[in-house]
PDB file of C-alpha atoms in Angstrom:
ATOM      1  CA  UNK A   1     129.274  87.772 136.473  1.00  0.00           C
ATOM      2  CA  UNK A   2     126.975  90.686 135.619  1.00  0.00           C
ATOM      3  CA  UNK A   3     128.675  90.969 132.229  1.00  0.00           C
ATOM      4  CA  UNK A   4     127.980  87.281 131.503  1.00  0.00           C
ATOM      5  CA  UNK A   5     124.315  87.667 132.432  1.00  0.00           C
ATOM      6  CA  UNK A   6     124.104  90.719 130.171  1.00  0.00           C
ATOM      7  CA  UNK A   7     125.581  88.778 127.224  1.00  0.00           C
ATOM      8  CA  UNK A   8     123.288  85.801 127.815  1.00  0.00           C
ATOM      9  CA  UNK A   9     120.267  88.128 127.976  1.00  0.00           C
ATOM     10  CA  UNK A  10     121.270  89.843 124.737  1.00  0.00           C
ATOM     11  CA  UNK A  11     121.805  86.477 123.036  1.00  0.00           C
ATOM     12  CA  UNK A  12     118.400  85.297 124.255  1.00  0.00           C
ATOM     13  CA  UNK A  13     116.722  88.408 122.833  1.00  0.00           C
ATOM     14  CA  UNK A  14     118.419  87.898 119.458  1.00  0.00           C
ATOM     15  CA  UNK A  15     117.357  84.236 119.347  1.00  0.00           C
ATOM     16  CA  UNK A  16     113.751  85.157 120.196  1.00  0.00           C
ATOM     17  CA  UNK A  17     113.654  87.825 117.483  1.00  0.00           C
ATOM     18  CA  UNK A  18     115.107  85.476 114.863  1.00  0.00           C
ATOM     19  CA  UNK A  19     112.625  82.742 115.787  1.00  0.00           C
ATOM     20  CA  UNK A  20     109.770  85.239 115.588  1.00  0.00           C
ATOM     21  CA  UNK A  21     110.615  86.593 112.128  1.00  0.00           C
ATOM     22  CA  UNK A  22     112.191  83.725 110.187  1.00  0.00           C
ATOM     23  CA  UNK A  23     109.005  81.601 110.048  1.00  0.00           C
ATOM     24  CA  UNK A  24     107.076  84.608 108.704  1.00  0.00           C
ATOM     25  CA  UNK A  25     109.512  84.988 105.826  1.00  0.00           C
ATOM     26  CA  UNK A  26     109.474  81.281 105.009  1.00  0.00           C
ATOM     27  CA  UNK A  27     105.659  81.204 104.974  1.00  0.00           C
ATOM     28  CA  UNK A  28     105.625  84.128 102.527  1.00  0.00           C
ATOM     29  CA  UNK A  29     108.070  82.327 100.237  1.00  0.00           C
ATOM     30  CA  UNK A  30     106.105  79.068 100.551  1.00  0.00           C
ATOM     31  CA  UNK A  31     102.913  80.880  99.542  1.00  0.00           C
ATOM     32  CA  UNK A  32     104.688  82.507  96.597  1.00  0.00           C
ATOM     33  CA  UNK A  33     106.069  79.153  95.459  1.00  0.00           C
ATOM     34  CA  UNK A  34     102.653  77.534  95.775  1.00  0.00           C
ATOM     35  CA  UNK A  35     101.066  80.330  93.753  1.00  0.00           C
ATOM     36  CA  UNK A  36     103.846  80.114  91.177  1.00  0.00           C
ATOM     37  CA  UNK A  37     103.432  76.330  90.823  1.00  0.00           C
ATOM     38  CA  UNK A  38      99.633  76.538  90.682  1.00  0.00           C
ATOM     39  CA  UNK A  39      99.466  79.361  88.158  1.00  0.00           C
ATOM     40  CA  UNK A  40     102.256  78.351  85.814  1.00  0.00           C
ATOM     41  CA  UNK A  41     100.645  74.994  85.053  1.00  0.00           C
ATOM     42  CA  UNK A  42      97.779  76.910  83.415  1.00  0.00           C
ATOM     43  CA  UNK A  43      99.949  78.537  80.743  1.00  0.00           C
ATOM     44  CA  UNK A  44     102.476  77.172  78.267  1.00  0.00           C
ATOM     45  CA  UNK A  45     106.123  78.032  78.915  1.00  0.00           C
ATOM     46  CA  UNK A  46     106.311  79.712  75.492  1.00  0.00           C
ATOM     47  CA  UNK A  47     103.406  82.012  76.346  1.00  0.00           C
ATOM     48  CA  UNK A  48     104.658  82.683  79.876  1.00  0.00           C
ATOM     49  CA  UNK A  49     108.000  83.807  78.475  1.00  0.00           C
ATOM     50  CA  UNK A  50     106.261  85.873  75.777  1.00  0.00           C
ATOM     51  CA  UNK A  51     104.100  87.701  78.315  1.00  0.00           C
ATOM     52  CA  UNK A  52     107.086  88.319  80.590  1.00  0.00           C
ATOM     53  CA  UNK A  53     109.022  89.703  77.588  1.00  0.00           C
ATOM     54  CA  UNK A  54     106.122  92.051  76.811  1.00  0.00           C
ATOM     55  CA  UNK A  55     105.712  93.291  80.390  1.00  0.00           C
ATOM     56  CA  UNK A  56     109.390  93.538  81.336  1.00  0.00           C
ATOM     57  CA  UNK A  57     110.962  94.227  77.960  1.00  0.00           C
ATOM     58  CA  UNK A  58     110.093  95.189  74.426  1.00  0.00           C
ATOM     59  CA  UNK A  59     108.523  91.893  73.366  1.00  0.00           C
ATOM     60  CA  UNK A  60     105.597  91.653  70.982  1.00  0.00           C
ATOM     61  CA  UNK A  61     102.555  89.836  72.302  1.00  0.00           C
ATOM     62  CA  UNK A  62     101.687  86.641  70.451  1.00  0.00           C
ATOM     63  CA  UNK A  63      97.924  86.795  70.148  1.00  0.00           C
ATOM     64  CA  UNK A  64      97.521  83.038  70.560  1.00  0.00           C
ATOM     65  CA  UNK A  65      99.014  83.460  74.045  1.00  0.00           C
ATOM     66  CA  UNK A  66      96.052  85.603  75.050  1.00  0.00           C
ATOM     67  CA  UNK A  67      93.889  82.481  75.250  1.00  0.00           C
ATOM     68  CA  UNK A  68      96.380  80.932  77.692  1.00  0.00           C
ATOM     69  CA  UNK A  69      96.565  84.142  79.692  1.00  0.00           C
ATOM     70  CA  UNK A  70      92.795  84.496  80.030  1.00  0.00           C
ATOM     71  CA  UNK A  71      92.576  80.807  80.969  1.00  0.00           C
ATOM     72  CA  UNK A  72      95.286  81.355  83.594  1.00  0.00           C
ATOM     73  CA  UNK A  73      93.085  84.052  85.153  1.00  0.00           C
ATOM     74  CA  UNK A  74      93.578  87.615  86.297  1.00  0.00           C
ATOM     75  CA  UNK A  75      94.563  86.722  89.867  1.00  0.00           C
ATOM     76  CA  UNK A  76      97.373  84.461  88.662  1.00  0.00           C
ATOM     77  CA  UNK A  77      98.510  86.971  86.039  1.00  0.00           C
ATOM     78  CA  UNK A  78      98.513  89.854  88.516  1.00  0.00           C
ATOM     79  CA  UNK A  79     100.286  87.938  91.255  1.00  0.00           C
ATOM     80  CA  UNK A  80     102.930  86.387  89.020  1.00  0.00           C
ATOM     81  CA  UNK A  81     103.845  89.712  87.427  1.00  0.00           C
ATOM     82  CA  UNK A  82     103.857  91.430  90.828  1.00  0.00           C
ATOM     83  CA  UNK A  83     106.031  88.633  92.219  1.00  0.00           C
ATOM     84  CA  UNK A  84     108.589  89.244  89.459  1.00  0.00           C
ATOM     85  CA  UNK A  85     108.289  93.058  89.675  1.00  0.00           C
ATOM     86  CA  UNK A  86     109.017  92.936  93.424  1.00  0.00           C
ATOM     87  CA  UNK A  87     112.515  91.534  92.831  1.00  0.00           C
ATOM     88  CA  UNK A  88     115.192  93.883  94.203  1.00  0.00           C
ATOM     89  CA  UNK A  89     116.770  94.414  90.782  1.00  0.00           C
ATOM     90  CA  UNK A  90     113.496  95.913  89.515  1.00  0.00           C
ATOM     91  CA  UNK A  91     112.822  98.270  92.433  1.00  0.00           C
ATOM     92  CA  UNK A  92     111.676 101.686  91.288  1.00  0.00           C
ATOM     93  CA  UNK A  93     109.982 100.499  88.112  1.00  0.00           C
ATOM     94  CA  UNK A  94     107.093  98.519  89.640  1.00  0.00           C
ATOM     95  CA  UNK A  95     104.450 101.031  88.536  1.00  0.00           C
ATOM     96  CA  UNK A  96     105.610 100.826  84.920  1.00  0.00           C
ATOM     97  CA  UNK A  97     105.456  97.016  84.966  1.00  0.00           C
ATOM     98  CA  UNK A  98     102.075  96.900  86.686  1.00  0.00           C
ATOM     99  CA  UNK A  99     100.648  99.244  84.039  1.00  0.00           C
ATOM    100  CA  UNK A 100     102.051  97.062  81.248  1.00  0.00           C
ATOM    101  CA  UNK A 101     100.618  94.013  83.040  1.00  0.00           C
ATOM    102  CA  UNK A 102      97.173  95.623  83.069  1.00  0.00           C
ATOM    103  CA  UNK A 103      97.499  96.684  79.422  1.00  0.00           C
ATOM    104  CA  UNK A 104      98.361  93.117  78.372  1.00  0.00           C
ATOM    105  CA  UNK A 105      95.400  91.761  80.340  1.00  0.00           C
ATOM    106  CA  UNK A 106      92.974  94.289  78.810  1.00  0.00           C
ATOM    107  CA  UNK A 107      94.257  93.552  75.313  1.00  0.00           C
ATOM    108  CA  UNK A 108      93.880  89.798  75.799  1.00  0.00           C
ATOM    109  CA  UNK A 109      90.382  90.156  77.226  1.00  0.00           C
ATOM    110  CA  UNK A 110      89.325  92.270  74.242  1.00  0.00           C
ATOM    111  CA  UNK A 111      90.750  89.666  71.833  1.00  0.00           C
ATOM    112  CA  UNK A 112      89.051  86.790  73.631  1.00  0.00           C
ATOM    113  CA  UNK A 113      85.664  88.555  73.457  1.00  0.00           C
ATOM    114  CA  UNK A 114      85.923  88.955  69.685  1.00  0.00           C
ATOM    115  CA  UNK A 115      87.132  85.407  69.054  1.00  0.00           C
TER     116      UNK A 115
END
């Protein structure tokens, strides 16, 4: 009987822990999806892909995309790039991507001021 009570207690603790942490993870994902949906409507798919190629690869920035990027806003740009950079397959290179993100932003701001 004591063994059964011990198993039930352990099961109860596991259920409580799962219930405590699972909603926190789903809220984080819901916020990320909301941000993603809100920010991506401010930039054309062509420009979004171009900027991602520049930050995460060896793409060449299309200057006309700078207007879209500046219109999207720094908060959206920063959060979207960080969201992608935080993917497990990119772990260890976040600093490199965040620097490229900032370089792209600075370049686009300088272009938009001269235009």
